[in-house]
Amino acid sequence: MGAIGYPLLLRPSYDKKIWGGRRLERVLGKPLPGTAPIGESLESGDAAVVLSGPLAGRALGELARTHGAALLGERGLAASRPIGDFPLLVKFIDASDILSIQVHPDDAGAPEGRRGKTEAWHVVAVEPGAELITGLTGAHEPERLRAAIAEGSLAGLLERRVVAPGDTLLVRAGTLHAIGAGVLLYEVQQNSDVTYRFYDWERRDAAGRPRELHLGQGLRALRAEQRAEPVTALEQGEGRALLAACRYFALERWQLRGQMPLPATPGTFRLVSCIAGAAELRAGGTTTTIQHGQTVLLPADLPAGVIDGDATLLVSSIPDLERDVVAPLRRAGHAPEAIARLDGGSGDLARPIAVAGA
């Protein structure tokens, strides 16, 4: 497996969706194809293609197999196994209409050979009053949910949260959820396409057929007591803030106003998405410009460098929770109770916090 050693500017893939729109073009400057409604811009994952340098034209799924350690690092490789794919998917989602009510299984409940899906949302833009569906109003029994779906009354059992730009929520596997109309958000997730639809608002596909539901599978995956939990950002200095952190990923916001050091992170890759302004990365003997709406992958073998500009960047990686999350936040003066809330109720930060306090 060869070395990489330079930032990889990525070309996303775009997914048409019946609930999508064109705001990825208007808000993020993305060159959307055609005129059809586009719901998702998949910034990473196996199908994203490198645009820059010697690896231009190669897809991340292929590079995860041929350049695993250099690309992913030790923690990325562990997350990739046993599938052997690129383990984190980041995307921008434009919901012009509400998405289906759905749930994802955890790793143990996913079909054989596939992984579950925990995800985090960071709201980029909203229309006034736009909402996210973040769970159920109570721990309703399966029979009650089946009856509500059959009667068309499920909407009355759903917890809704009005959101604003900058809000972050962690959505654990097993949580019933949906993105509401008028929301454009960034999502980081385990790289998984296992989604069980509970309800789809009586929508029909292009052929006029009701879209498939997966109620039996969804009820088995559902954790009715769980909610998608809002997370309060914790500043850690130098314009960096942690937005969410769990065993699967960490999500940071870098508020760039001039030059910032870019340390090496040999244990993991980093995905850097620009949601405002533009930035210039200088590392590995190369200079890479990240424009508004673009994503660049910093491979695990990238040496230390600097990043410069006036920009807001969202950065996803696979953390060592004690070293990369708890320790810097404790140095910044944050209380253990505040740090613990970054994991959205999963409990993933409990042990690293306890170890740090020992």
CSV table of N, CA and C in Angstrom, one decimal, residues 121-214:
chain,number,residue,atom,x,y,z
A,121,TRP,N,-26.2,15.7,12.7
A,121,TRP,CA,-26.7,16.7,11.8
A,121,TRP,C,-26.2,18.1,12.3
A,122,HIS,N,-25.7,18.9,11.3
A,122,HIS,CA,-25.4,20.3,11.6
A,122,HIS,C,-26.2,21.1,10.6
A,123,VAL,N,-27.0,22.0,11.1
A,123,VAL,CA,-27.9,22.8,10.3
A,123,VAL,C,-27.1,23.9,9.7
A,124,VAL,N,-27.2,24.0,8.3
A,124,VAL,CA,-26.5,25.0,7.6
A,124,VAL,C,-27.5,26.2,7.2
A,125,ALA,N,-28.7,25.9,6.8
A,125,ALA,CA,-29.6,26.9,6.4
A,125,ALA,C,-31.0,26.4,6.6
A,126,VAL,N,-32.0,27.3,7.0
A,126,VAL,CA,-33.4,26.9,7.2
A,126,VAL,C,-34.3,28.0,6.7
A,127,GLU,N,-35.5,27.5,6.3
A,127,GLU,CA,-36.6,28.5,6.1
A,127,GLU,C,-37.3,28.7,7.5
A,128,PRO,N,-37.9,29.8,7.7
A,128,PRO,CA,-38.5,30.1,9.0
A,128,PRO,C,-39.5,29.0,9.5
A,129,GLY,N,-39.3,28.6,10.7
A,129,GLY,CA,-40.1,27.6,11.3
A,129,GLY,C,-39.8,26.2,10.9
A,130,ALA,N,-38.8,25.9,10.2
A,130,ALA,CA,-38.4,24.6,9.7
A,130,ALA,C,-38.1,23.7,10.9
A,131,GLU,N,-38.5,22.4,10.8
A,131,GLU,CA,-38.3,21.5,11.9
A,131,GLU,C,-37.6,20.2,11.6
A,132,LEU,N,-37.1,19.6,12.6
A,132,LEU,CA,-36.6,18.2,12.5
A,132,LEU,C,-37.5,17.4,13.4
A,133,ILE,N,-37.7,16.1,12.9
A,133,ILE,CA,-38.4,15.1,13.8
A,133,ILE,C,-37.3,14.4,14.5
A,134,THR,N,-37.4,14.4,15.8
A,134,THR,CA,-36.3,13.9,16.6
A,134,THR,C,-36.6,12.7,17.5
A,135,GLY,N,-37.8,12.1,17.3
A,135,GLY,CA,-38.1,10.9,18.0
A,135,GLY,C,-39.6,10.8,18.2
A,136,LEU,N,-40.0,10.0,19.2
A,136,LEU,CA,-41.4,9.8,19.6
A,136,LEU,C,-41.7,10.6,20.8
A,137,THR,N,-43.0,11.0,21.0
A,137,THR,CA,-43.4,11.7,22.2
A,137,THR,C,-43.4,10.9,23.5
A,138,GLY,N,-43.2,9.6,23.3
A,138,GLY,CA,-43.1,8.7,24.5
A,138,GLY,C,-42.7,7.3,24.0
A,139,ALA,N,-42.4,6.4,24.9
A,139,ALA,CA,-42.0,5.0,24.6
A,139,ALA,C,-43.2,4.2,24.1
A,140,HIS,N,-43.8,4.5,23.0
A,140,HIS,CA,-45.0,3.9,22.5
A,140,HIS,C,-44.7,2.4,22.1
A,141,GLU,N,-45.6,1.5,22.5
A,141,GLU,CA,-45.5,0.1,22.1
A,141,GLU,C,-45.7,-0.1,20.6
A,142,PRO,N,-45.1,-1.2,20.1
A,142,PRO,CA,-45.2,-1.5,18.7
A,142,PRO,C,-46.6,-1.5,18.2
A,143,GLU,N,-47.5,-2.1,19.0
A,143,GLU,CA,-48.9,-2.2,18.5
A,143,GLU,C,-49.5,-0.8,18.3
A,144,ARG,N,-49.2,0.1,19.2
A,144,ARG,CA,-49.7,1.5,19.1
A,144,ARG,C,-49.1,2.2,17.8
A,145,LEU,N,-47.9,1.9,17.5
A,145,LEU,CA,-47.3,2.5,16.3
A,145,LEU,C,-47.9,1.9,15.1
A,146,ARG,N,-48.1,0.6,15.1
A,146,ARG,CA,-48.7,0.0,13.9
A,146,ARG,C,-50.1,0.6,13.7
A,147,ALA,N,-50.9,0.7,14.7
A,147,ALA,CA,-52.2,1.3,14.6
A,147,ALA,C,-52.2,2.7,14.1
A,148,ALA,N,-51.3,3.5,14.6
A,148,ALA,CA,-51.2,4.9,14.2
A,148,ALA,C,-50.8,5.0,12.7
A,149,ILE,N,-49.9,4.1,12.2
A,149,ILE,CA,-49.6,4.2,10.8
A,149,ILE,C,-50.8,3.8,10.0
A,150,ALA,N,-51.5,2.7,10.4
A,150,ALA,CA,-52.7,2.3,9.6
A,150,ALA,C,-53.7,3.3,9.6
A,151,GLU,N,-53.9,4.1,10.7
A,151,GLU,CA,-54.9,5.1,10.8
A,151,GLU,C,-54.5,6.5,10.2
A,152,GLY,N,-53.2,6.6,9.9
A,152,GLY,CA,-52.7,7.8,9.4
A,152,GLY,C,-52.5,8.9,10.4
A,153,SER,N,-52.3,8.4,11.7
A,153,SER,CA,-52.2,9.4,12.8
A,153,SER,C,-50.8,9.4,13.5
A,154,LEU,N,-49.8,8.8,12.8
A,154,LEU,CA,-48.4,8.7,13.4
A,154,LEU,C,-47.9,10.1,13.7
A,155,ALA,N,-48.2,11.1,12.8
A,155,ALA,CA,-47.7,12.4,13.0
A,155,ALA,C,-47.9,13.0,14.4
A,156,GLY,N,-49.0,12.6,15.0
A,156,GLY,CA,-49.3,13.0,16.4
A,156,GLY,C,-48.5,12.4,17.5
A,157,LEU,N,-47.7,11.4,17.1
A,157,LEU,CA,-46.8,10.8,18.1
A,157,LEU,C,-45.4,11.2,17.9
A,158,LEU,N,-45.1,12.1,17.1
A,158,LEU,CA,-43.7,12.5,16.7
A,158,LEU,C,-43.3,13.7,17.5
A,159,GLU,N,-42.1,13.7,18.0
A,159,GLU,CA,-41.5,14.9,18.6
A,159,GLU,C,-40.8,15.7,17.5
A,160,ARG,N,-41.1,17.0,17.6
A,160,ARG,CA,-40.6,18.0,16.6
A,160,ARG,C,-39.8,19.1,17.2
A,161,ARG,N,-38.8,19.5,16.5
A,161,ARG,CA,-37.9,20.6,17.1
A,161,ARG,C,-37.6,21.6,16.0
A,162,VAL,N,-38.0,22.9,16.3
A,162,VAL,CA,-37.7,24.0,15.4
A,162,VAL,C,-36.2,24.2,15.5
A,163,VAL,N,-35.5,24.4,14.3
A,163,VAL,CA,-34.1,24.5,14.3
A,163,VAL,C,-33.6,25.8,13.6
A,164,ALA,N,-32.4,26.2,13.9
A,164,ALA,CA,-31.8,27.4,13.3
A,164,ALA,C,-30.4,27.0,12.8
A,165,PRO,N,-29.8,27.8,11.9
A,165,PRO,CA,-28.5,27.5,11.4
A,165,PRO,C,-27.5,27.5,12.6
A,166,GLY,N,-26.6,26.5,12.6
A,166,GLY,CA,-25.6,26.3,13.6
A,166,GLY,C,-26.0,25.2,14.6
A,167,ASP,N,-27.3,24.8,14.6
A,167,ASP,CA,-27.7,23.8,15.6
A,167,ASP,C,-27.1,22.4,15.2
A,168,THR,N,-26.7,21.6,16.2
A,168,THR,CA,-26.2,20.3,15.9
A,168,THR,C,-26.9,19.3,16.8
A,169,LEU,N,-27.3,18.1,16.2
A,169,LEU,CA,-27.9,17.1,16.9
A,169,LEU,C,-27.2,15.7,16.6
A,170,LEU,N,-27.2,14.9,17.5
A,170,LEU,CA,-26.6,13.5,17.3
A,170,LEU,C,-27.8,12.5,17.3
A,171,VAL,N,-27.8,11.8,16.2
A,171,VAL,CA,-29.0,10.8,16.0
A,171,VAL,C,-28.4,9.4,16.1
A,172,ARG,N,-28.7,8.8,17.3
A,172,ARG,CA,-28.1,7.4,17.5
A,172,ARG,C,-28.9,6.4,16.7
A,173,ALA,N,-28.3,5.3,16.3
A,173,ALA,CA,-29.0,4.2,15.7
A,173,ALA,C,-30.1,3.8,16.6
A,174,GLY,N,-31.3,3.5,16.0
A,174,GLY,CA,-32.5,3.2,16.7
A,174,GLY,C,-33.4,4.3,17.0
A,175,THR,N,-33.1,5.5,16.7
A,175,THR,CA,-33.9,6.7,16.9
A,175,THR,C,-34.8,7.0,15.7
A,176,LEU,N,-36.1,7.1,15.9
A,176,LEU,CA,-37.0,7.5,14.8
A,176,LEU,C,-36.8,8.9,14.5
A,177,HIS,N,-36.7,9.3,13.2
A,177,HIS,CA,-36.3,10.6,12.9
A,177,HIS,C,-36.7,11.0,11.5
A,178,ALA,N,-36.7,12.3,11.2
A,178,ALA,CA,-36.8,12.7,9.8
A,178,ALA,C,-36.4,14.2,9.7
A,179,ILE,N,-35.9,14.6,8.5
A,179,ILE,CA,-35.6,16.0,8.3
A,179,ILE,C,-36.8,16.7,7.7
A,180,GLY,N,-37.2,17.8,8.2
A,180,GLY,CA,-38.3,18.5,7.8
A,180,GLY,C,-38.1,19.4,6.6
A,181,ALA,N,-39.2,19.8,5.9
A,181,ALA,CA,-39.1,20.7,4.8
A,181,ALA,C,-38.5,22.0,5.2
A,182,GLY,N,-37.6,22.5,4.3
A,182,GLY,CA,-37.0,23.8,4.5
A,182,GLY,C,-35.7,23.8,5.2
A,183,VAL,N,-35.1,22.6,5.4
A,183,VAL,CA,-33.8,22.4,6.1
A,183,VAL,C,-32.7,22.0,5.1
A,184,LEU,N,-31.6,22.7,5.2
A,184,LEU,CA,-30.4,22.2,4.5
A,184,LEU,C,-29.4,22.0,5.6
A,185,LEU,N,-28.8,20.7,5.6
A,185,LEU,CA,-27.9,20.4,6.7
A,185,LEU,C,-26.7,19.6,6.2
A,186,TYR,N,-25.7,19.5,7.0
A,186,TYR,CA,-24.5,18.7,6.8
A,186,TYR,C,-24.8,17.5,7.7
A,187,GLU,N,-24.5,16.3,7.2
A,187,GLU,CA,-24.6,15.1,7.9
A,187,GLU,C,-23.3,14.3,7.9
A,188,VAL,N,-22.9,13.8,9.0
A,188,VAL,CA,-21.8,12.8,9.1
A,188,VAL,C,-22.3,11.5,9.7
A,189,GLN,N,-22.0,10.4,9.1
A,189,GLN,CA,-22.6,9.1,9.5
A,189,GLN,C,-21.6,8.0,9.2
A,190,GLN,N,-21.9,6.9,10.0
A,190,GLN,CA,-21.2,5.6,9.6
A,190,GLN,C,-21.6,5.4,8.1
A,191,ASN,N,-20.7,4.9,7.3
A,191,ASN,CA,-21.0,4.6,5.9
A,191,ASN,C,-21.9,3.4,5.8
A,192,SER,N,-23.2,3.7,5.7
A,192,SER,CA,-24.2,2.6,5.7
A,192,SER,C,-25.4,3.1,5.0
A,193,ASP,N,-26.1,2.3,4.2
A,193,ASP,CA,-27.3,2.7,3.5
A,193,ASP,C,-28.5,1.9,4.0
A,194,VAL,N,-28.4,1.4,5.2
A,194,VAL,CA,-29.5,0.6,5.8
A,194,VAL,C,-30.5,1.5,6.5
A,195,THR,N,-31.6,1.7,5.8
A,195,THR,CA,-32.7,2.6,6.3
A,195,THR,C,-34.0,1.9,6.2
A,196,TYR,N,-34.7,2.0,7.3
A,196,TYR,CA,-36.1,1.4,7.4
A,196,TYR,C,-37.1,2.5,7.5
A,197,ARG,N,-38.0,2.5,6.4
A,197,ARG,CA,-39.0,3.5,6.4
A,197,ARG,C,-40.2,3.1,7.2
A,198,PHE,N,-40.6,3.9,8.2
A,198,PHE,CA,-41.9,3.7,8.9
A,198,PHE,C,-43.1,4.2,8.2
A,199,TYR,N,-42.9,5.4,7.6
A,199,TYR,CA,-44.1,6.1,7.0
A,199,TYR,C,-43.5,7.2,6.0
A,200,ASP,N,-44.3,7.4,4.9
A,200,ASP,CA,-43.8,8.2,3.9
A,200,ASP,C,-44.8,9.2,3.4
A,201,TRP,N,-45.8,9.6,4.3
A,201,TRP,CA,-46.7,10.7,4.0
A,201,TRP,C,-47.6,10.4,2.8
A,202,GLU,N,-47.8,9.1,2.5
A,202,GLU,CA,-48.6,8.7,1.4
A,202,GLU,C,-48.1,9.1,0.0
A,203,ARG,N,-46.8,9.4,0.0
A,203,ARG,CA,-46.1,9.7,-1.3
A,203,ARG,C,-46.0,8.5,-2.3
A,204,ARG,N,-45.9,8.9,-3.5
A,204,ARG,CA,-45.8,7.8,-4.6
A,204,ARG,C,-44.5,8.1,-5.4
A,205,ASP,N,-44.0,7.0,-5.9
A,205,ASP,CA,-42.8,7.2,-6.8
A,205,ASP,C,-43.1,7.6,-8.2
A,206,ALA,N,-42.1,7.7,-9.0
A,206,ALA,CA,-42.3,8.2,-10.4
A,206,ALA,C,-43.3,7.4,-11.2
A,207,ALA,N,-43.5,6.1,-10.8
A,207,ALA,CA,-44.4,5.2,-11.5
A,207,ALA,C,-45.8,5.3,-10.9
A,208,GLY,N,-46.0,6.1,-9.9
A,208,GLY,CA,-47.3,6.2,-9.2
A,208,GLY,C,-47.5,5.2,-8.1
A,209,ARG,N,-46.5,4.4,-7.7
A,209,ARG,CA,-46.7,3.4,-6.7
A,209,ARG,C,-46.3,4.0,-5.3
A,210,PRO,N,-46.9,3.5,-4.3
A,210,PRO,CA,-46.5,3.9,-2.9
A,210,PRO,C,-45.0,3.4,-2.7
A,211,ARG,N,-44.2,4.3,-2.1
A,211,ARG,CA,-42.8,3.9,-1.8
A,211,ARG,C,-42.8,2.8,-0.7
A,212,GLU,N,-41.9,1.9,-0.8
A,212,GLU,CA,-41.8,0.7,0.0
A,212,GLU,C,-41.6,1.1,1.5
A,213,LEU,N,-42.3,0.5,2.4
A,213,LEU,CA,-42.1,0.6,3.8
A,213,LEU,C,-41.4,-0.6,4.4
A,214,HIS,N,-40.8,-0.5,5.6
A,214,HIS,CA,-40.1,-1.6,6.2
A,214,HIS,C,-40.5,-1.6,7.7
